[in-house]
């Protein structure tokens, strides 16, 4: 997050803070500071873009990081969910009997409520990165290009294992109803449900990819790219694309797997891959007979939107 803060300071925040918290001004007359015995003329005068709150001020950093995290998450959410809903999501699923009334609006409301709270929970971790407590580094030559590939693999495996067990533990009866149940309100999820979490749930499932750079060296721009991709991936696995029939589904936790998780609750806890679900016996493979689109078409037939063969007579809402 320090890379984002550096760019934001350079582009916007330095000027904004200088305007809200301008540099201290003194008269031109030479005055004496009794404690230091130095005249005020000896001080280095700040430029017009400087502020009485310097860039390394912890309060300034905290506020800036909170804003950047919340705005960044909301931006990725709206762009990715909009594109996924427009081009991938099968809108016939909105006619499924278990699709809630006004569901998309409710998913967006839930997400926008969660984002600032999750950002606040995550703030100490981001602040630690900016203040040098993590193992993020800048110069690729420090560890070499091979380590870039190795650290990427380790990052994904660490996330996959961590999120699998956090997610699975959240389904324990003593935790589920308090933390994870709000996300399972969406039996037939849309991309807008991707971060429609209880804030503690969203924060808990994000912990592995926040903790990783504190225990393993990682190039900071690589980490930033992978971090953004995690957010996009979370949205994509909620796009309702139930059956792809691709051989990769044997290894990759596809939208089909996650749709089954929302439908059956106790299967397919993984984030990226299926290996953890296979190893701990919680994997359920996508199959045509499990596709919720069948129930959607049945409901559409009852509404007179499709004929007996399933051919569209009237376009579904949103098409």
C-alpha positions as semicolon CSV with decimal commas, in nm:
position;residue;x (nm);y (nm);z (nm)
1;X;0,000;0,000;0,000
2;X;0,300;0,228;0,037
3;X;0,333;0,245;-0,343
4;X;-0,028;0,366;-0,373
5;X;0,025;0,624;-0,100
6;X;0,342;0,754;-0,269
7;X;0,159;0,811;-0,596
8;X;-0,149;0,959;-0,424
9;X;0,069;1,202;-0,226
10;X;0,244;1,313;-0,543
11;X;-0,073;1,351;-0,750
12;X;-0,330;1,485;-0,504
13;X;-0,271;1,456;-0,134
14;X;0,031;1,686;-0,093
15;X;-0,167;1,975;-0,240
16;X;-0,482;1,884;-0,049
17;X;-0,306;1,867;0,288
18;X;-0,115;2,190;0,214
19;X;-0,447;2,362;0,157
20;X;-0,622;2,220;0,465
21;X;-0,316;2,226;0,691
22;X;-0,096;2,506;0,548
23;X;0,262;2,559;0,664
24;X;0,312;2,765;0,976
25;X;0,376;3,129;0,894
26;X;0,605;3,361;1,084
27;X;0,677;3,730;1,054
28;X;0,981;3,834;0,859
29;X;1,129;3,989;1,169
30;X;1,404;3,789;1,327
31;X;1,284;3,632;1,650
32;X;1,471;3,421;1,898
33;X;1,363;3,077;2,012
34;X;1,469;3,076;2,379
35;X;1,483;2,697;2,395
36;X;1,708;2,652;2,092
37;X;1,879;2,993;2,076
38;X;1,822;2,990;1,699
39;X;1,651;3,265;1,504
40;X;1,343;3,169;1,303
41;X;1,529;3,287;0,994
42;X;1,746;2,978;1,036
43;X;1,451;2,742;0,970
44;X;1,404;2,585;0,624
45;X;1,091;2,733;0,474
46;X;0,843;2,486;0,318
47;X;0,734;2,504;-0,044
48;X;0,378;2,589;-0,146
49;X;0,294;2,215;-0,175
50;X;0,410;2,136;0,177
51;X;0,185;2,109;0,480
52;X;0,218;2,140;0,853
53;X;0,132;1,767;0,844
54;X;0,436;1,605;0,675
55;X;0,404;1,289;0,468
56;X;0,537;1,069;0,748
57;X;0,289;1,199;1,007
58;X;0,109;0,892;1,140
59;X;-0,230;1,065;1,159
60;X;-0,201;1,188;0,802
61;X;-0,092;0,842;0,686
62;X;-0,381;0,675;0,870
63;X;-0,645;0,903;0,720
64;X;-0,494;0,881;0,371
65;X;-0,472;0,501;0,382
66;X;-0,830;0,469;0,499
67;X;-0,952;0,687;0,213
68;X;-0,739;0,507;-0,045
69;X;-0,845;0,162;0,077
70;X;-1,216;0,245;0,082
71;X;-1,219;0,434;-0,250
72;X;-0,996;0,175;-0,417
73;X;-1,210;-0,118;-0,303
74;X;-1,530;0,055;-0,411
75;X;-1,380;0,143;-0,751
76;X;-1,263;-0,213;-0,822
77;X;-1,598;-0,344;-0,700
78;X;-1,812;-0,123;-0,923
79;X;-1,598;-0,161;-1,235
80;X;-1,548;-0,538;-1,208
81;X;-1,902;-0,619;-1,095
82;X;-2,052;-0,399;-1,366
83;X;-1,850;-0,568;-1,640
84;X;-1,914;-0,916;-1,503
85;X;-2,287;-0,853;-1,468
86;X;-2,310;-0,698;-1,813
87;X;-2,109;-0,951;-2,012
88;X;-2,094;-1,278;-1,813
89;X;-2,379;-1,314;-1,564
90;X;-2,674;-1,512;-1,703
91;X;-2,967;-1,286;-1,623
92;X;-3,209;-1,577;-1,649
93;X;-3,088;-1,660;-1,297
94;X;-3,280;-1,355;-1,174
95;X;-3,595;-1,563;-1,235
96;X;-3,477;-1,846;-1,009
97;X;-3,730;-1,913;-0,728
98;X;-3,461;-1,842;-0,467
99;X;-3,347;-1,514;-0,621
100;X;-3,455;-1,245;-0,374
101;X;-3,674;-0,947;-0,449
102;X;-3,454;-0,640;-0,513
103;X;-3,152;-0,865;-0,457
104;X;-2,899;-0,665;-0,658
105;X;-2,987;-0,344;-0,475
106;X;-2,952;-0,528;-0,143
107;X;-2,617;-0,677;-0,247
108;X;-2,483;-0,333;-0,337
109;X;-2,612;-0,181;-0,013
110;X;-2,449;-0,460;0,189
111;X;-2,119;-0,416;0,004
112;X;-2,110;-0,039;0,046
113;X;-2,179;-0,080;0,418
114;X;-1,900;-0,336;0,456
115;X;-1,627;-0,160;0,253
116;X;-1,549;0,132;0,491
117;X;-1,561;-0,091;0,800
118;X;-1,331;-0,352;0,643
119;X;-1,099;-0,069;0,540
120;X;-1,090;0,054;0,899
121;X;-1,011;-0,298;1,029
122;X;-0,732;-0,331;0,772
123;X;-0,582;0,010;0,843
124;X;-0,321;-0,106;1,102
125;X;-0,188;-0,361;0,850
126;X;-0,157;-0,102;0,574
127;X;-0,001;0,143;0,818
128;X;0,258;-0,119;0,912
129;X;0,350;-0,161;0,544
130;X;0,392;0,214;0,494
131;X;0,601;0,253;0,809
132;X;0,840;-0,024;0,710
133;X;0,734;-0,316;0,929
134;X;0,656;-0,555;0,643
135;X;0,901;-0,742;0,418
136;X;0,795;-0,559;0,102
137;X;1,089;-0,436;-0,105
138;X;1,129;-0,212;-0,411
139;X;1,438;-0,321;-0,606
140;X;1,379;-0,644;-0,801
141;X;1,755;-0,709;-0,802
142;X;1,747;-0,745;-0,424
143;X;1,603;-1,097;-0,457
144;X;1,614;-1,156;-0,833
145;X;1,354;-1,234;-1,099
146;X;1,327;-1,600;-1,003
147;X;1,205;-1,499;-0,659
148;X;0,929;-1,293;-0,824
149;X;0,786;-1,616;-0,967
150;X;0,844;-1,815;-0,648
151;X;0,688;-1,550;-0,424
152;X;0,384;-1,532;-0,655
153;X;0,334;-1,908;-0,622
154;X;0,383;-1,898;-0,244
155;X;0,142;-1,604;-0,217
156;X;-0,133;-1,791;-0,400
157;X;-0,080;-2,114;-0,206
158;X;-0,070;-1,933;0,128
159;X;-0,391;-1,748;0,042
160;X;-0,565;-2,059;-0,083
161;X;-0,487;-2,260;0,231
162;X;-0,559;-1,974;0,470
163;X;-0,887;-1,871;0,310
164;X;-0,999;-2,234;0,283
165;X;-0,973;-2,289;0,659
166;X;-1,099;-1,945;0,761
167;X;-1,398;-1,994;0,529
168;X;-1,459;-2,348;0,652
169;X;-1,436;-2,248;1,018
170;X;-1,686;-1,970;0,953
171;X;-1,936;-2,242;0,868
172;X;-1,905;-2,388;1,219
173;X;-2,244;-2,348;1,392
174;X;-2,095;-2,140;1,676
175;X;-1,963;-1,882;1,427
176;X;-2,179;-1,910;1,116
177;X;-2,494;-1,731;1,230
178;X;-2,297;-1,435;1,370
179;X;-2,044;-1,375;1,092
180;X;-2,090;-1,569;0,769
181;X;-2,466;-1,613;0,741
182;X;-2,525;-1,265;0,588
183;X;-2,319;-1,363;0,284
184;X;-2,524;-1,680;0,235
185;X;-2,837;-1,476;0,218
186;X;-2,759;-1,474;-0,155
187;X;-2,846;-1,832;-0,255
188;X;-2,820;-1,741;-0,623
189;X;-2,548;-1,474;-0,609
190;X;-2,467;-1,212;-0,868
191;X;-2,129;-1,039;-0,912
192;X;-2,263;-0,763;-0,686
193;X;-2,262;-1,013;-0,396
194;X;-1,884;-1,059;-0,405
195;X;-1,816;-0,838;-0,102
196;X;-2,168;-0,830;0,041
197;X;-2,024;-0,960;0,369
198;X;-2,054;-0,898;0,736
199;X;-1,746;-0,672;0,785
200;X;-1,577;-0,919;1,021
201;X;-1,626;-1,192;0,762
202;X;-1,473;-0,985;0,483
203;X;-1,179;-0,884;0,702
204;X;-1,116;-1,240;0,827
205;X;-1,107;-1,383;0,476
206;X;-0,869;-1,107;0,365
207;X;-0,616;-1,178;0,641
208;X;-0,399;-1,431;0,452
209;X;-0,308;-1,192;0,172
210;X;-0,246;-0,910;0,418
211;X;-0,029;-1,126;0,646
212;X;0,184;-1,276;0,368
213;X;0,416;-0,975;0,309
214;X;0,490;-0,967;0,683
215;X;0,630;-1,321;0,680
216;X;0,772;-1,351;0,327
217;X;0,964;-1,094;0,118
218;X;0,769;-0,967;-0,183
219;X;0,829;-0,696;-0,440
220;X;0,584;-0,419;-0,357
221;X;0,450;-0,357;-0,710
222;X;0,400;-0,729;-0,766
223;X;0,213;-0,745;-0,436
224;X;-0,005;-0,451;-0,537
225;X;-0,099;-0,618;-0,869
226;X;-0,176;-0,953;-0,703
227;X;-0,375;-0,780;-0,429
228;X;-0,593;-0,606;-0,690
229;X;-0,634;-0,931;-0,882
230;X;-0,763;-1,104;-0,567
231;X;-1,043;-0,848;-0,550
232;X;-1,131;-0,903;-0,915
233;X;-1,120;-1,282;-0,876
234;X;-1,357;-1,264;-0,579
235;X;-1,608;-1,086;-0,802
236;X;-1,562;-1,322;-1,095
237;X;-1,639;-1,637;-0,893
238;X;-1,977;-1,483;-0,810
239;X;-2,075;-1,433;-1,173
240;X;-2,314;-1,731;-1,182
241;X;-2,142;-1,900;-1,477
242;X;-2,242;-2,245;-1,359
243;X;-2,117;-2,496;-1,614
244;X;-1,816;-2,434;-1,836
245;X;-1,719;-2,795;-1,901
246;X;-1,354;-2,693;-1,919
247;X;-1,082;-2,931;-1,803
248;X;-0,942;-2,652;-1,581
249;X;-1,241;-2,696;-1,349
250;X;-1,067;-3,005;-1,212
251;X;-0,802;-2,776;-1,068
252;X;-0,947;-2,424;-1,055
253;X;-1,221;-2,311;-0,817
254;X;-1,446;-2,172;-1,088
255;X;-1,769;-1,970;-1,062
256;X;-1,946;-2,306;-1,100
257;X;-1,782;-2,433;-0,780
258;X;-1,869;-2,120;-0,587
259;X;-2,228;-2,123;-0,711
260;X;-2,257;-2,473;-0,564
261;X;-2,110;-2,342;-0,239
262;X;-2,387;-2,083;-0,214
263;X;-2,650;-2,347;-0,296
264;X;-2,527;-2,629;-0,069
265;X;-2,320;-2,435;0,192
266;X;-2,080;-2,712;0,300
267;X;-1,884;-2,769;-0,021
268;X;-1,616;-2,585;-0,222
269;X;-1,461;-2,353;0,036
270;X;-1,151;-2,282;-0,176
271;X;-1,049;-1,949;-0,325
272;X;-0,842;-2,021;-0,636
273;X;-0,797;-2,396;-0,664
274;X;-0,976;-2,722;-0,581
275;X;-0,684;-2,904;-0,418
276;X;-0,775;-2,814;-0,058
277;X;-1,139;-2,915;-0,107
278;X;-1,025;-3,242;-0,264
279;X;-0,774;-3,313;0,013
280;X;-1,014;-3,238;0,299
281;X;-1,312;-3,402;0,128
282;X;-1,531;-3,097;0,074
283;X;-1,517;-3,086;-0,305
284;X;-1,831;-3,105;-0,516
285;X;-1,778;-3,103;-0,890
286;X;-2,009;-2,899;-1,112
287;X;-2,257;-3,120;-1,297
288;X;-2,527;-3,026;-1,550
289;X;-2,809;-3,152;-1,327
290;X;-2,697;-2,914;-1,050
291;X;-2,716;-2,608;-1,273
292;X;-2,966;-2,360;-1,117
293;X;-3,052;-2,231;-1,464
294;X;-3,291;-2,526;-1,500
295;X;-3,505;-2,392;-1,216
296;X;-3,475;-2,043;-1,364
297;X;-3,608;-2,161;-1,699
298;X;-3,893;-2,344;-1,526
299;X;-3,985;-2,022;-1,343
300;X;-3,961;-1,826;-1,669
301;X;-4,187;-2,078;-1,839
302;X;-4,446;-2,026;-1,566
303;X;-4,421;-1,648;-1,627
304;X;-4,466;-1,696;-2,003
305;X;-4,116;-1,574;-2,087
306;X;-4,008;-1,898;-2,263
307;X;-4,191;-2,172;-2,450
308;X;-4,193;-2,543;-2,363
309;X;-3,862;-2,591;-2,545
310;X;-3,699;-2,315;-2,338
311;X;-3,684;-2,071;-2,629
312;X;-3,720;-1,707;-2,523
313;X;-4,058;-1,554;-2,607
314;X;-4,001;-1,235;-2,410
315;X;-3,662;-1,111;-2,302
316;X;-3,594;-1,140;-1,925
317;X;-3,564;-0,822;-1,723
318;X;-3,221;-0,668;-1,773
319;X;-3,150;-0,827;-2,111
